[in-house]
Amino acid sequence: MFYQQRKYLQFLLKSSNQHGVHSPFVYQLVTKCLYKKIDKNSWKTFQNSNNELLKNLKNKNLIISHKKVKILLKLIHYLKPKNNLEIASSLDIGVITLAMNSSNSCVTTIANTPTEISEVTLNRKFDCVYFHKNQITLKTFNTCLKTINNNSFFIFNDIYGNSETIKNWSSIKNHPKVKVSLDLFYFGVIFFRKEQAKEHFKIRV
């Protein structure tokens, strides 16, 4: 707990809001997505799904906070990915959030095992890949890179979870194929847009 608090204070000292963003793409994302109020219908749908999930889930620690879900909902509804991959170790609210995007979206949820990831990523493209807590590994990231298109984005949950995830996040955002990275503290988000200059942002949400 104290580790997370210390990291959050350090994050606040280095982060900015939309006024510190000079990239048009990121500025639009911050102002029209992250800083907008959550859609009431989307939030109501999430709450209903969450209540149903809680009835059947023994380990309540697997459910991520409402604040984090709101961030995810905003990102998914703004970016509108159609084909989504979720790297998981156990049941989490992420799959419900991604599925709520639209009736035309597709979500594939798999465990972080080499065989399964290799099979699912073979000759497939994904618009969004969501990495659950404790699934942020360089090996998995590198495997998923072959599934990207120019508009793909990856979301990493809990990038400040421990020293290993912090180290892996640093390596991931500095990968040559990554053009834009957003450090939101609760999540790390990367984009592969070839038309973008490489930039890293720490944004308070």
Coordinates of N, CA, C and O in Angstrom, one line a residue, residues 90-198:
S90 N -7.1 -14.7 -14.7 CA -8.4 -15.1 -14.0 C -9.5 -14.2 -14.4 O -9.3 -13.2 -15.2
L91 N -10.7 -14.4 -14.0 CA -11.8 -13.6 -14.3 C -11.6 -12.2 -13.8 O -11.3 -12.0 -12.7
D92 N -11.9 -11.2 -14.7 CA -11.8 -9.8 -14.3 C -12.8 -9.0 -15.1 O -13.4 -9.5 -16.0
I93 N -13.1 -7.8 -14.6 CA -14.1 -7.0 -15.3 C -13.8 -6.5 -16.7 O -14.6 -6.1 -17.4
G94 N -12.5 -6.7 -17.0 CA -12.0 -6.2 -18.3 C -12.8 -6.7 -19.5 O -13.1 -6.0 -20.4
V95 N -13.1 -8.0 -19.5 CA -13.8 -8.6 -20.6 C -15.2 -8.0 -20.8 O -15.7 -7.8 -21.9
I96 N -15.9 -7.7 -19.7 CA -17.2 -7.1 -19.8 C -17.1 -5.7 -20.4 O -17.8 -5.2 -21.2
T97 N -16.1 -4.9 -19.9 CA -15.9 -3.6 -20.4 C -15.6 -3.6 -21.9 O -16.2 -2.8 -22.7
L98 N -14.8 -4.4 -22.4 CA -14.5 -4.5 -23.8 C -15.7 -4.9 -24.6 O -16.0 -4.4 -25.7
A99 N -16.4 -5.9 -24.1 CA -17.6 -6.4 -24.8 C -18.7 -5.3 -25.0 O -19.5 -5.4 -25.9
M100 N -18.7 -4.3 -24.1 CA -19.7 -3.3 -24.1 C -19.5 -2.3 -25.2 O -20.4 -1.4 -25.4
N101 N -18.4 -2.4 -25.9 CA -18.1 -1.4 -27.0 C -19.3 -1.3 -28.0 O -19.8 -0.3 -28.2
S102 N -19.7 -2.4 -28.6 CA -20.8 -2.5 -29.5 C -21.1 -3.9 -29.8 O -20.4 -4.8 -29.5
S103 N -22.3 -4.1 -30.4 CA -22.7 -5.5 -30.7 C -21.8 -6.1 -31.8 O -21.8 -7.3 -32.0
N104 N -21.1 -5.2 -32.5 CA -20.2 -5.7 -33.6 C -18.8 -6.1 -33.1 O -18.0 -6.6 -33.9
S105 N -18.5 -5.8 -31.9 CA -17.1 -6.1 -31.4 C -17.0 -7.5 -31.0 O -17.9 -8.2 -30.7
C106 N -15.7 -8.0 -31.0 CA -15.4 -9.3 -30.7 C -14.3 -9.3 -29.6 O -13.3 -8.6 -29.8
V107 N -14.5 -10.1 -28.6 CA -13.5 -10.2 -27.5 C -13.0 -11.6 -27.4 O -13.8 -12.5 -27.2
T108 N -11.7 -11.8 -27.4 CA -11.1 -13.1 -27.2 C -10.3 -13.0 -25.9 O -9.4 -12.2 -25.8
T109 N -10.7 -13.9 -24.9 CA -10.0 -13.9 -23.6 C -9.2 -15.2 -23.5 O -9.8 -16.3 -23.7
I110 N -7.9 -15.0 -23.2 CA -7.1 -16.2 -23.1 C -6.2 -16.1 -21.8 O -5.9 -15.0 -21.3
A111 N -5.7 -17.2 -21.4 CA -4.7 -17.2 -20.3 C -3.3 -16.9 -20.9 O -3.0 -17.1 -22.0
N112 N -2.4 -16.4 -20.0 CA -1.1 -16.1 -20.4 C -0.2 -17.3 -20.4 O 0.7 -17.5 -19.6
T113 N -0.4 -18.2 -21.4 CA 0.4 -19.4 -21.6 C 0.9 -19.3 -23.0 O 0.2 -19.0 -23.9
P114 N 2.2 -19.7 -23.2 CA 2.8 -19.6 -24.5 C 2.1 -20.3 -25.7 O 1.9 -19.7 -26.7
T115 N 1.6 -21.5 -25.4 CA 0.9 -22.2 -26.4 C -0.4 -21.5 -26.8 O -0.7 -21.4 -28.0
E116 N -1.2 -21.1 -25.9 CA -2.5 -20.5 -26.2 C -2.3 -19.2 -26.9 O -3.0 -18.9 -27.9
I117 N -1.3 -18.4 -26.4 CA -1.1 -17.1 -27.1 C -0.6 -17.3 -28.5 O -1.0 -16.6 -29.4
S118 N 0.3 -18.2 -28.7 CA 0.8 -18.5 -30.1 C -0.3 -18.9 -31.0 O -0.4 -18.5 -32.2
E119 N -1.2 -19.7 -30.5 CA -2.4 -20.2 -31.4 C -3.3 -19.0 -31.7 O -3.7 -18.9 -32.8
V120 N -3.7 -18.2 -30.7 CA -4.6 -17.2 -30.9 C -4.1 -16.0 -31.8 O -4.8 -15.4 -32.5
T121 N -2.8 -15.7 -31.6 CA -2.2 -14.6 -32.4 C -1.8 -15.0 -33.8 O -1.4 -14.1 -34.6
L122 N -1.9 -16.3 -34.1 CA -1.4 -16.7 -35.4 C -2.3 -16.2 -36.5 O -3.5 -16.4 -36.6
N123 N -1.7 -15.4 -37.4 CA -2.4 -14.8 -38.6 C -3.7 -14.0 -38.2 O -4.7 -14.0 -39.0
R124 N -3.6 -13.4 -37.1 CA -4.8 -12.6 -36.7 C -4.4 -11.1 -36.4 O -3.2 -10.9 -36.0
K125 N -5.3 -10.2 -36.5 CA -5.1 -8.8 -36.2 C -6.0 -8.4 -35.1 O -7.2 -8.7 -35.1
F126 N -5.5 -7.6 -34.2 CA -6.4 -7.1 -33.1 C -6.3 -5.6 -33.0 O -5.2 -5.0 -33.2
D127 N -7.4 -4.9 -32.8 CA -7.4 -3.5 -32.6 C -7.0 -3.1 -31.2 O -6.4 -2.0 -31.0
C128 N -7.3 -3.9 -30.2 CA -7.0 -3.6 -28.9 C -6.5 -4.9 -28.1 O -7.2 -6.0 -28.3
V129 N -5.5 -4.8 -27.4 CA -5.0 -5.9 -26.5 C -5.0 -5.4 -25.1 O -4.3 -4.3 -24.9
Y130 N -5.6 -6.1 -24.2 CA -5.7 -5.7 -22.8 C -5.0 -6.7 -22.0 O -5.3 -7.8 -21.9
F131 N -4.0 -6.2 -21.2 CA -3.1 -7.0 -20.4 C -3.6 -6.8 -18.9 O -3.5 -5.7 -18.4
H132 N -4.0 -7.9 -18.3 CA -4.5 -7.8 -16.9 C -3.3 -7.6 -16.0 O -2.1 -7.7 -16.4
K133 N -3.6 -7.3 -14.8 CA -2.6 -7.2 -13.7 C -1.8 -8.4 -13.6 O -2.2 -9.5 -13.7
N134 N -0.5 -8.2 -13.5 CA 0.5 -9.3 -13.4 C 0.7 -10.1 -14.7 O 1.4 -11.1 -14.7
Q135 N 0.2 -9.5 -15.8 CA 0.4 -10.2 -17.1 C 1.2 -9.3 -18.1 O 1.3 -9.6 -19.3
I136 N 1.8 -8.3 -17.5 CA 2.7 -7.4 -18.3 C 4.1 -8.0 -18.4 O 4.9 -7.7 -17.6
T137 N 4.3 -8.8 -19.4 CA 5.6 -9.4 -19.6 C 6.1 -9.1 -21.0 O 5.3 -8.9 -21.9
L138 N 7.4 -9.0 -21.1 CA 8.0 -8.6 -22.4 C 7.7 -9.7 -23.4 O 7.5 -9.4 -24.6
K139 N 7.8 -10.9 -23.0 CA 7.6 -12.0 -23.9 C 6.2 -12.0 -24.5 O 6.0 -12.2 -25.7
T140 N 5.2 -11.8 -23.7 CA 3.8 -11.7 -24.2 C 3.6 -10.5 -25.0 O 2.9 -10.6 -26.1
F141 N 4.2 -9.4 -24.6 CA 4.1 -8.2 -25.4 C 4.7 -8.4 -26.8 O 4.0 -8.0 -27.9
N142 N 5.8 -9.0 -26.9 CA 6.5 -9.2 -28.2 C 5.7 -10.2 -29.1 O 5.6 -10.0 -30.3
T143 N 5.0 -11.1 -28.5 CA 4.2 -12.1 -29.3 C 3.0 -11.3 -29.8 O 2.6 -11.5 -31.0
C144 N 2.4 -10.4 -29.0 CA 1.2 -9.7 -29.5 C 1.5 -8.6 -30.5 O 0.6 -8.2 -31.2
L145 N 2.8 -8.2 -30.6 CA 3.1 -7.2 -31.6 C 2.8 -7.6 -33.0 O 2.5 -6.8 -33.9
K146 N 2.8 -8.9 -33.3 CA 2.6 -9.3 -34.7 C 1.1 -9.2 -35.1 O 0.7 -9.5 -36.2
T147 N 0.3 -8.9 -34.1 CA -1.2 -8.8 -34.4 C -1.6 -7.4 -34.6 O -2.8 -7.1 -34.9
I148 N -0.7 -6.4 -34.6 CA -1.1 -5.0 -34.7 C -1.4 -4.5 -36.1 O -0.9 -5.0 -37.1
N149 N -2.3 -3.5 -36.2 CA -2.4 -2.7 -37.4 C -2.0 -1.2 -37.0 O -1.7 -1.0 -35.8
N150 N -2.1 -0.3 -37.9 CA -1.7 1.1 -37.6 C -2.5 1.7 -36.5 O -1.9 2.6 -35.7
N151 N -3.7 1.4 -36.3 CA -4.6 2.0 -35.3 C -4.7 1.2 -34.0 O -5.5 1.5 -33.1
S152 N -4.0 0.1 -33.9 CA -4.1 -0.8 -32.7 C -3.6 0.0 -31.5 O -2.7 0.9 -31.6
F153 N -4.1 -0.4 -30.3 CA -3.5 0.1 -29.1 C -3.6 -1.0 -28.0 O -4.4 -1.9 -28.1
F154 N -2.6 -1.0 -27.1 CA -2.5 -1.9 -26.0 C -2.8 -1.2 -24.7 O -2.3 -0.1 -24.5
I155 N -3.5 -1.8 -23.8 CA -3.8 -1.3 -22.5 C -3.1 -2.2 -21.5 O -3.4 -3.4 -21.5
F156 N -2.3 -1.7 -20.6 CA -1.7 -2.4 -19.5 C -2.2 -2.0 -18.2 O -2.1 -0.9 -17.8
N157 N -2.8 -3.0 -17.5 CA -3.4 -2.7 -16.2 C -2.3 -2.7 -15.1 O -1.5 -3.7 -15.0
D158 N -2.3 -1.7 -14.2 CA -1.4 -1.7 -13.0 C 0.0 -1.7 -13.4 O 0.8 -2.6 -12.9
I159 N 0.5 -0.7 -14.1 CA 1.9 -0.6 -14.5 C 2.8 -0.3 -13.4 O 4.0 -0.4 -13.5
Y160 N 2.2 0.2 -12.3 CA 3.0 0.5 -11.1 C 2.9 -0.6 -10.0 O 3.1 -0.3 -8.8
G161 N 2.5 -1.8 -10.4 CA 2.2 -2.8 -9.4 C 3.4 -3.2 -8.6 O 3.3 -3.4 -7.4
N162 N 4.5 -3.3 -9.2 CA 5.8 -3.7 -8.5 C 7.0 -3.3 -9.4 O 6.8 -2.7 -10.5
S163 N 8.1 -3.5 -8.9 CA 9.3 -3.1 -9.6 C 9.5 -3.8 -11.0 O 10.0 -3.2 -12.0
E164 N 9.0 -5.0 -11.1 CA 9.1 -5.7 -12.4 C 8.2 -5.1 -13.4 O 8.6 -4.9 -14.6
T165 N 6.9 -4.8 -13.1 CA 6.0 -4.2 -14.0 C 6.4 -2.8 -14.4 O 6.3 -2.4 -15.6
I166 N 7.1 -2.1 -13.5 CA 7.6 -0.8 -13.9 C 8.7 -0.9 -14.9 O 8.8 -0.1 -15.9
K167 N 9.6 -1.8 -14.7 CA 10.7 -2.1 -15.6 C 10.2 -2.5 -17.0 O 10.7 -2.0 -18.0
N168 N 9.2 -3.4 -17.0 CA 8.7 -3.9 -18.2 C 7.9 -2.8 -19.0 O 8.0 -2.7 -20.2
W169 N 7.2 -2.0 -18.2 CA 6.5 -0.8 -18.9 C 7.5 0.1 -19.5 O 7.3 0.6 -20.7
S170 N 8.6 0.3 -18.9 CA 9.6 1.2 -19.5 C 10.2 0.6 -20.8 O 10.4 1.4 -21.8
S171 N 10.4 -0.7 -20.8 CA 10.9 -1.3 -22.0 C 9.9 -1.3 -23.1 O 10.2 -1.1 -24.3
I172 N 8.7 -1.5 -22.7 CA 7.6 -1.6 -23.7 C 7.4 -0.2 -24.4 O 7.3 -0.1 -25.6
K173 N 7.3 0.8 -23.6 CA 7.0 2.2 -24.2 C 8.2 2.6 -25.1 O 8.0 3.5 -26.0
N174 N 9.4 2.1 -24.8 CA 10.6 2.5 -25.6 C 10.8 1.6 -26.8 O 11.8 1.8 -27.5
H175 N 10.0 0.6 -27.0 CA 10.1 -0.3 -28.1 C 10.0 0.5 -29.4 O 9.2 1.5 -29.6
P176 N 10.8 0.2 -30.4 CA 10.8 1.0 -31.7 C 9.5 1.1 -32.4 O 9.2 2.1 -33.1
K177 N 8.6 0.1 -32.2 CA 7.3 0.1 -32.9 C 6.3 1.0 -32.2 O 5.3 1.4 -32.7
V178 N 6.6 1.3 -30.9 CA 5.6 2.1 -30.1 C 5.9 3.6 -30.4 O 7.0 4.1 -30.3
K179 N 4.9 4.3 -30.9 CA 5.0 5.7 -31.2 C 4.5 6.7 -30.1 O 5.1 7.7 -29.9
V180 N 3.4 6.3 -29.4 CA 2.9 7.1 -28.4 C 2.6 6.3 -27.1 O 2.0 5.2 -27.3
S181 N 3.0 6.8 -26.0 CA 2.7 6.1 -24.7 C 2.0 7.0 -23.8 O 2.4 8.2 -23.7
L182 N 0.9 6.6 -23.1 CA 0.2 7.3 -22.1 C 0.4 6.6 -20.8 O 0.0 5.5 -20.6
D183 N 1.0 7.3 -19.8 CA 1.1 6.8 -18.5 C 0.0 7.5 -17.7 O 0.0 8.7 -17.4
L184 N -1.1 6.7 -17.4 CA -2.2 7.2 -16.6 C -2.2 6.8 -15.1 O -3.1 6.9 -14.4
F185 N -1.1 6.2 -14.8 CA -0.8 5.6 -13.4 C -1.6 4.3 -13.3 O -1.0 3.3 -13.0
Y186 N -2.9 4.4 -13.4 CA -3.7 3.2 -13.3 C -3.5 2.2 -14.5 O -3.6 1.0 -14.3
F187 N -3.2 2.8 -15.6 CA -3.0 2.1 -16.8 C -1.9 2.7 -17.6 O -1.6 3.9 -17.5
G188 N -1.3 1.8 -18.4 CA -0.4 2.3 -19.5 C -1.0 2.0 -20.8 O -1.6 1.0 -21.0
V189 N -1.0 3.0 -21.7 CA -1.6 2.8 -23.1 C -0.6 3.1 -24.1 O 0.1 4.2 -24.0
I190 N -0.5 2.3 -25.1 CA 0.5 2.6 -26.2 C -0.2 2.5 -27.6 O -1.2 1.8 -27.7
F191 N 0.3 3.3 -28.5 CA -0.2 3.3 -29.9 C 0.9 3.1 -30.8 O 2.1 3.4 -30.5
F192 N 0.6 2.7 -32.0 CA 1.6 2.3 -33.0 C 1.5 3.2 -34.3 O 2.0 2.8 -35.3
R193 N 0.8 4.3 -34.2 CA 0.5 5.1 -35.4 C 1.8 5.6 -36.1 O 2.6 6.4 -35.5
K194 N 2.1 5.1 -37.3 CA 3.3 5.4 -38.0 C 3.5 6.9 -38.3 O 4.6 7.4 -38.4
E195 N 2.4 7.6 -38.4 CA 2.4 9.0 -38.7 C 2.8 9.9 -37.5 O 3.0 11.1 -37.7
Q196 N 2.8 9.3 -36.3 CA 3.1 10.1 -35.1 C 4.6 10.1 -34.8 O 5.4 9.2 -35.1
A197 N 5.1 11.3 -34.3 CA 6.4 11.3 -33.7 C 6.4 10.6 -32.4 O 5.4 10.6 -31.7
K198 N 7.5 10.0 -32.1 CA 7.5 9.2 -30.8 C 7.5 10.2 -29.6 O 8.3 11.1 -29.5

